[in-house]
């Protein structure tokens, strides 16, 4: 995994070429992918709220003659994960439209039993 500042018009990206692209956006908003590097960016994506771990959107990027855009309304921090390992199918079967529904947040690990603090 290496830093990548050219695959998307965003400064905080990590890439495993052709397999995984992770981008952090402090304020959210659409992620615009650089057309000159699209062969290196997977098409299935999920958008995660880093404050809760919940998924706020997902889908599959469609082919386009122009820039590819992962839609996100903005206003809050987001982590965009584009990964071929999802097999090109959103979890909700939504046909790649990207759901906006709130998904369950990650739960903290259970604490072992012990004396109260």
PDB file of C-alpha atoms in Angstrom:
ATOM      1  CA  UNK A   1       0.000   0.000   0.000  1.00  0.00           C
ATOM      2  CA  UNK A   2       1.369   3.386  -0.997  1.00  0.00           C
ATOM      3  CA  UNK A   3       0.155   6.967  -0.719  1.00  0.00           C
ATOM      4  CA  UNK A   4      -1.508   8.232  -3.892  1.00  0.00           C
ATOM      5  CA  UNK A   5      -2.337  11.859  -4.590  1.00  0.00           C
ATOM      6  CA  UNK A   6      -3.169  11.472  -8.287  1.00  0.00           C
ATOM      7  CA  UNK A   7      -5.984   8.874  -8.470  1.00  0.00           C
ATOM      8  CA  UNK A   8      -8.535  11.309  -7.036  1.00  0.00           C
ATOM      9  CA  UNK A   9      -8.899  15.047  -6.629  1.00  0.00           C
ATOM     10  CA  UNK A  10      -8.311  14.665  -2.891  1.00  0.00           C
ATOM     11  CA  UNK A  11      -5.065  14.770  -0.918  1.00  0.00           C
ATOM     12  CA  UNK A  12      -5.492  11.816   1.458  1.00  0.00           C
ATOM     13  CA  UNK A  13      -5.429   8.548  -0.457  1.00  0.00           C
ATOM     14  CA  UNK A  14      -3.813   5.124  -0.145  1.00  0.00           C
ATOM     15  CA  UNK A  15      -3.790   2.662  -3.025  1.00  0.00           C
ATOM     16  CA  UNK A  16      -2.995  -0.948  -3.798  1.00  0.00           C
ATOM     17  CA  UNK A  17      -3.056  -0.630  -7.612  1.00  0.00           C
ATOM     18  CA  UNK A  18      -6.092  -2.280  -9.196  1.00  0.00           C
ATOM     19  CA  UNK A  19      -7.333  -3.709  -5.885  1.00  0.00           C
ATOM     20  CA  UNK A  20      -7.954  -1.104  -3.165  1.00  0.00           C
ATOM     21  CA  UNK A  21      -8.255   2.673  -2.869  1.00  0.00           C
ATOM     22  CA  UNK A  22      -8.947   4.366   0.488  1.00  0.00           C
ATOM     23  CA  UNK A  23      -9.540   8.109   0.797  1.00  0.00           C
ATOM     24  CA  UNK A  24     -10.290  10.279   3.826  1.00  0.00           C
ATOM     25  CA  UNK A  25     -12.244  13.503   3.420  1.00  0.00           C
ATOM     26  CA  UNK A  26     -12.456  15.812   6.419  1.00  0.00           C
ATOM     27  CA  UNK A  27     -15.704  17.426   5.237  1.00  0.00           C
ATOM     28  CA  UNK A  28     -17.174  14.727   2.979  1.00  0.00           C
ATOM     29  CA  UNK A  29     -18.598  15.704  -0.389  1.00  0.00           C
ATOM     30  CA  UNK A  30     -18.292  14.022  -3.768  1.00  0.00           C
ATOM     31  CA  UNK A  31     -15.081  12.101  -4.453  1.00  0.00           C
ATOM     32  CA  UNK A  32     -13.968  12.901  -8.018  1.00  0.00           C
ATOM     33  CA  UNK A  33     -11.663  10.301  -9.552  1.00  0.00           C
ATOM     34  CA  UNK A  34      -8.958  11.319 -12.004  1.00  0.00           C
ATOM     35  CA  UNK A  35      -9.791   9.907 -15.473  1.00  0.00           C
ATOM     36  CA  UNK A  36      -6.105   9.388 -16.282  1.00  0.00           C
ATOM     37  CA  UNK A  37      -5.733   6.861 -13.428  1.00  0.00           C
ATOM     38  CA  UNK A  38      -9.098   5.075 -13.506  1.00  0.00           C
ATOM     39  CA  UNK A  39      -7.622   1.731 -14.481  1.00  0.00           C
ATOM     40  CA  UNK A  40      -5.971   1.660 -11.077  1.00  0.00           C
ATOM     41  CA  UNK A  41      -9.133   2.338  -9.052  1.00  0.00           C
ATOM     42  CA  UNK A  42     -11.681  -0.440  -8.262  1.00  0.00           C
ATOM     43  CA  UNK A  43     -15.359   0.218  -9.083  1.00  0.00           C
ATOM     44  CA  UNK A  44     -17.289  -1.155  -6.039  1.00  0.00           C
ATOM     45  CA  UNK A  45     -17.301   1.382  -3.181  1.00  0.00           C
ATOM     46  CA  UNK A  46     -18.535   2.039   0.327  1.00  0.00           C
ATOM     47  CA  UNK A  47     -18.634   5.319   2.218  1.00  0.00           C
ATOM     48  CA  UNK A  48     -17.974   5.103   5.956  1.00  0.00           C
ATOM     49  CA  UNK A  49     -18.508   7.614   8.762  1.00  0.00           C
ATOM     50  CA  UNK A  50     -15.206   7.413  10.701  1.00  0.00           C
ATOM     51  CA  UNK A  51     -16.892   8.704  13.876  1.00  0.00           C
ATOM     52  CA  UNK A  52     -19.289   5.747  14.133  1.00  0.00           C
ATOM     53  CA  UNK A  53     -17.946   3.107  11.740  1.00  0.00           C
ATOM     54  CA  UNK A  54     -21.349   3.016  10.037  1.00  0.00           C
ATOM     55  CA  UNK A  55     -21.755   2.738   6.272  1.00  0.00           C
ATOM     56  CA  UNK A  56     -23.481   5.815   4.822  1.00  0.00           C
ATOM     57  CA  UNK A  57     -23.460   4.809   1.153  1.00  0.00           C
ATOM     58  CA  UNK A  58     -22.326   2.148  -1.285  1.00  0.00           C
ATOM     59  CA  UNK A  59     -22.528   1.314  -4.952  1.00  0.00           C
ATOM     60  CA  UNK A  60     -20.580   0.590  -8.104  1.00  0.00           C
ATOM     61  CA  UNK A  61     -18.993   3.299 -10.219  1.00  0.00           C
ATOM     62  CA  UNK A  62     -20.476   3.341 -13.721  1.00  0.00           C
ATOM     63  CA  UNK A  63     -18.376   3.703 -16.850  1.00  0.00           C
ATOM     64  CA  UNK A  64     -18.089   7.291 -17.978  1.00  0.00           C
ATOM     65  CA  UNK A  65     -16.301   9.326 -20.630  1.00  0.00           C
ATOM     66  CA  UNK A  66     -15.566  11.997 -18.023  1.00  0.00           C
ATOM     67  CA  UNK A  67     -14.456  11.885 -14.411  1.00  0.00           C
ATOM     68  CA  UNK A  68     -15.969   9.222 -12.171  1.00  0.00           C
ATOM     69  CA  UNK A  69     -17.755  10.595  -9.134  1.00  0.00           C
ATOM     70  CA  UNK A  70     -18.607   8.849  -5.871  1.00  0.00           C
ATOM     71  CA  UNK A  71     -21.636  10.893  -4.694  1.00  0.00           C
ATOM     72  CA  UNK A  72     -21.696  12.082  -1.086  1.00  0.00           C
ATOM     73  CA  UNK A  73     -23.627  15.123   0.227  1.00  0.00           C
ATOM     74  CA  UNK A  74     -20.827  16.432   2.468  1.00  0.00           C
ATOM     75  CA  UNK A  75     -20.871  18.192   5.794  1.00  0.00           C
ATOM     76  CA  UNK A  76     -19.184  15.448   7.838  1.00  0.00           C
ATOM     77  CA  UNK A  77     -15.957  13.422   7.703  1.00  0.00           C
ATOM     78  CA  UNK A  78     -16.042  10.373   5.429  1.00  0.00           C
ATOM     79  CA  UNK A  79     -13.792   7.485   4.443  1.00  0.00           C
ATOM     80  CA  UNK A  80     -14.242   6.254   0.870  1.00  0.00           C
ATOM     81  CA  UNK A  81     -13.224   2.632   0.302  1.00  0.00           C
ATOM     82  CA  UNK A  82     -13.084   1.296  -3.252  1.00  0.00           C
ATOM     83  CA  UNK A  83     -12.242  -2.427  -3.196  1.00  0.00           C
ATOM     84  CA  UNK A  84     -12.512  -5.192  -5.784  1.00  0.00           C
ATOM     85  CA  UNK A  85     -13.041  -7.724  -2.984  1.00  0.00           C
ATOM     86  CA  UNK A  86     -16.718  -6.772  -2.700  1.00  0.00           C
ATOM     87  CA  UNK A  87     -17.299  -8.548  -6.009  1.00  0.00           C
ATOM     88  CA  UNK A  88     -19.110  -5.667  -7.654  1.00  0.00           C
ATOM     89  CA  UNK A  89     -22.381  -6.114  -5.733  1.00  0.00           C
ATOM     90  CA  UNK A  90     -23.677  -3.678  -3.124  1.00  0.00           C
ATOM     91  CA  UNK A  91     -24.862  -5.407   0.046  1.00  0.00           C
ATOM     92  CA  UNK A  92     -28.425  -4.145  -0.342  1.00  0.00           C
ATOM     93  CA  UNK A  93     -28.746  -5.391  -3.939  1.00  0.00           C
ATOM     94  CA  UNK A  94     -29.527  -1.838  -4.981  1.00  0.00           C
ATOM     95  CA  UNK A  95     -28.027  -2.179  -8.435  1.00  0.00           C
ATOM     96  CA  UNK A  96     -25.150   0.173  -7.718  1.00  0.00           C
ATOM     97  CA  UNK A  97     -27.208   3.232  -6.848  1.00  0.00           C
ATOM     98  CA  UNK A  98     -25.546   3.617  -3.460  1.00  0.00           C
ATOM     99  CA  UNK A  99     -27.796   3.527  -0.414  1.00  0.00           C
ATOM    100  CA  UNK A 100     -27.939   6.499   1.913  1.00  0.00           C
ATOM    101  CA  UNK A 101     -29.569   4.559   4.721  1.00  0.00           C
ATOM    102  CA  UNK A 102     -27.685   4.393   7.982  1.00  0.00           C
ATOM    103  CA  UNK A 103     -26.201   1.003   8.690  1.00  0.00           C
ATOM    104  CA  UNK A 104     -25.344  -0.403  12.105  1.00  0.00           C
ATOM    105  CA  UNK A 105     -22.239   1.072  13.650  1.00  0.00           C
ATOM    106  CA  UNK A 106     -19.326  -1.055  14.725  1.00  0.00           C
ATOM    107  CA  UNK A 107     -19.582  -2.161  18.321  1.00  0.00           C
ATOM    108  CA  UNK A 108     -16.658  -1.983  20.741  1.00  0.00           C
ATOM    109  CA  UNK A 109     -15.107  -5.274  21.787  1.00  0.00           C
ATOM    110  CA  UNK A 110     -16.503  -6.810  24.956  1.00  0.00           C
ATOM    111  CA  UNK A 111     -14.423  -6.191  28.048  1.00  0.00           C
ATOM    112  CA  UNK A 112     -13.234  -9.176  30.027  1.00  0.00           C
ATOM    113  CA  UNK A 113     -14.854  -9.665  33.424  1.00  0.00           C
ATOM    114  CA  UNK A 114     -12.839  -8.192  36.239  1.00  0.00           C
ATOM    115  CA  UNK A 115     -12.969  -5.830  39.189  1.00  0.00           C
ATOM    116  CA  UNK A 116     -14.923  -2.608  38.712  1.00  0.00           C
ATOM    117  CA  UNK A 117     -12.882   0.466  37.914  1.00  0.00           C
TER     118      UNK A 117
END
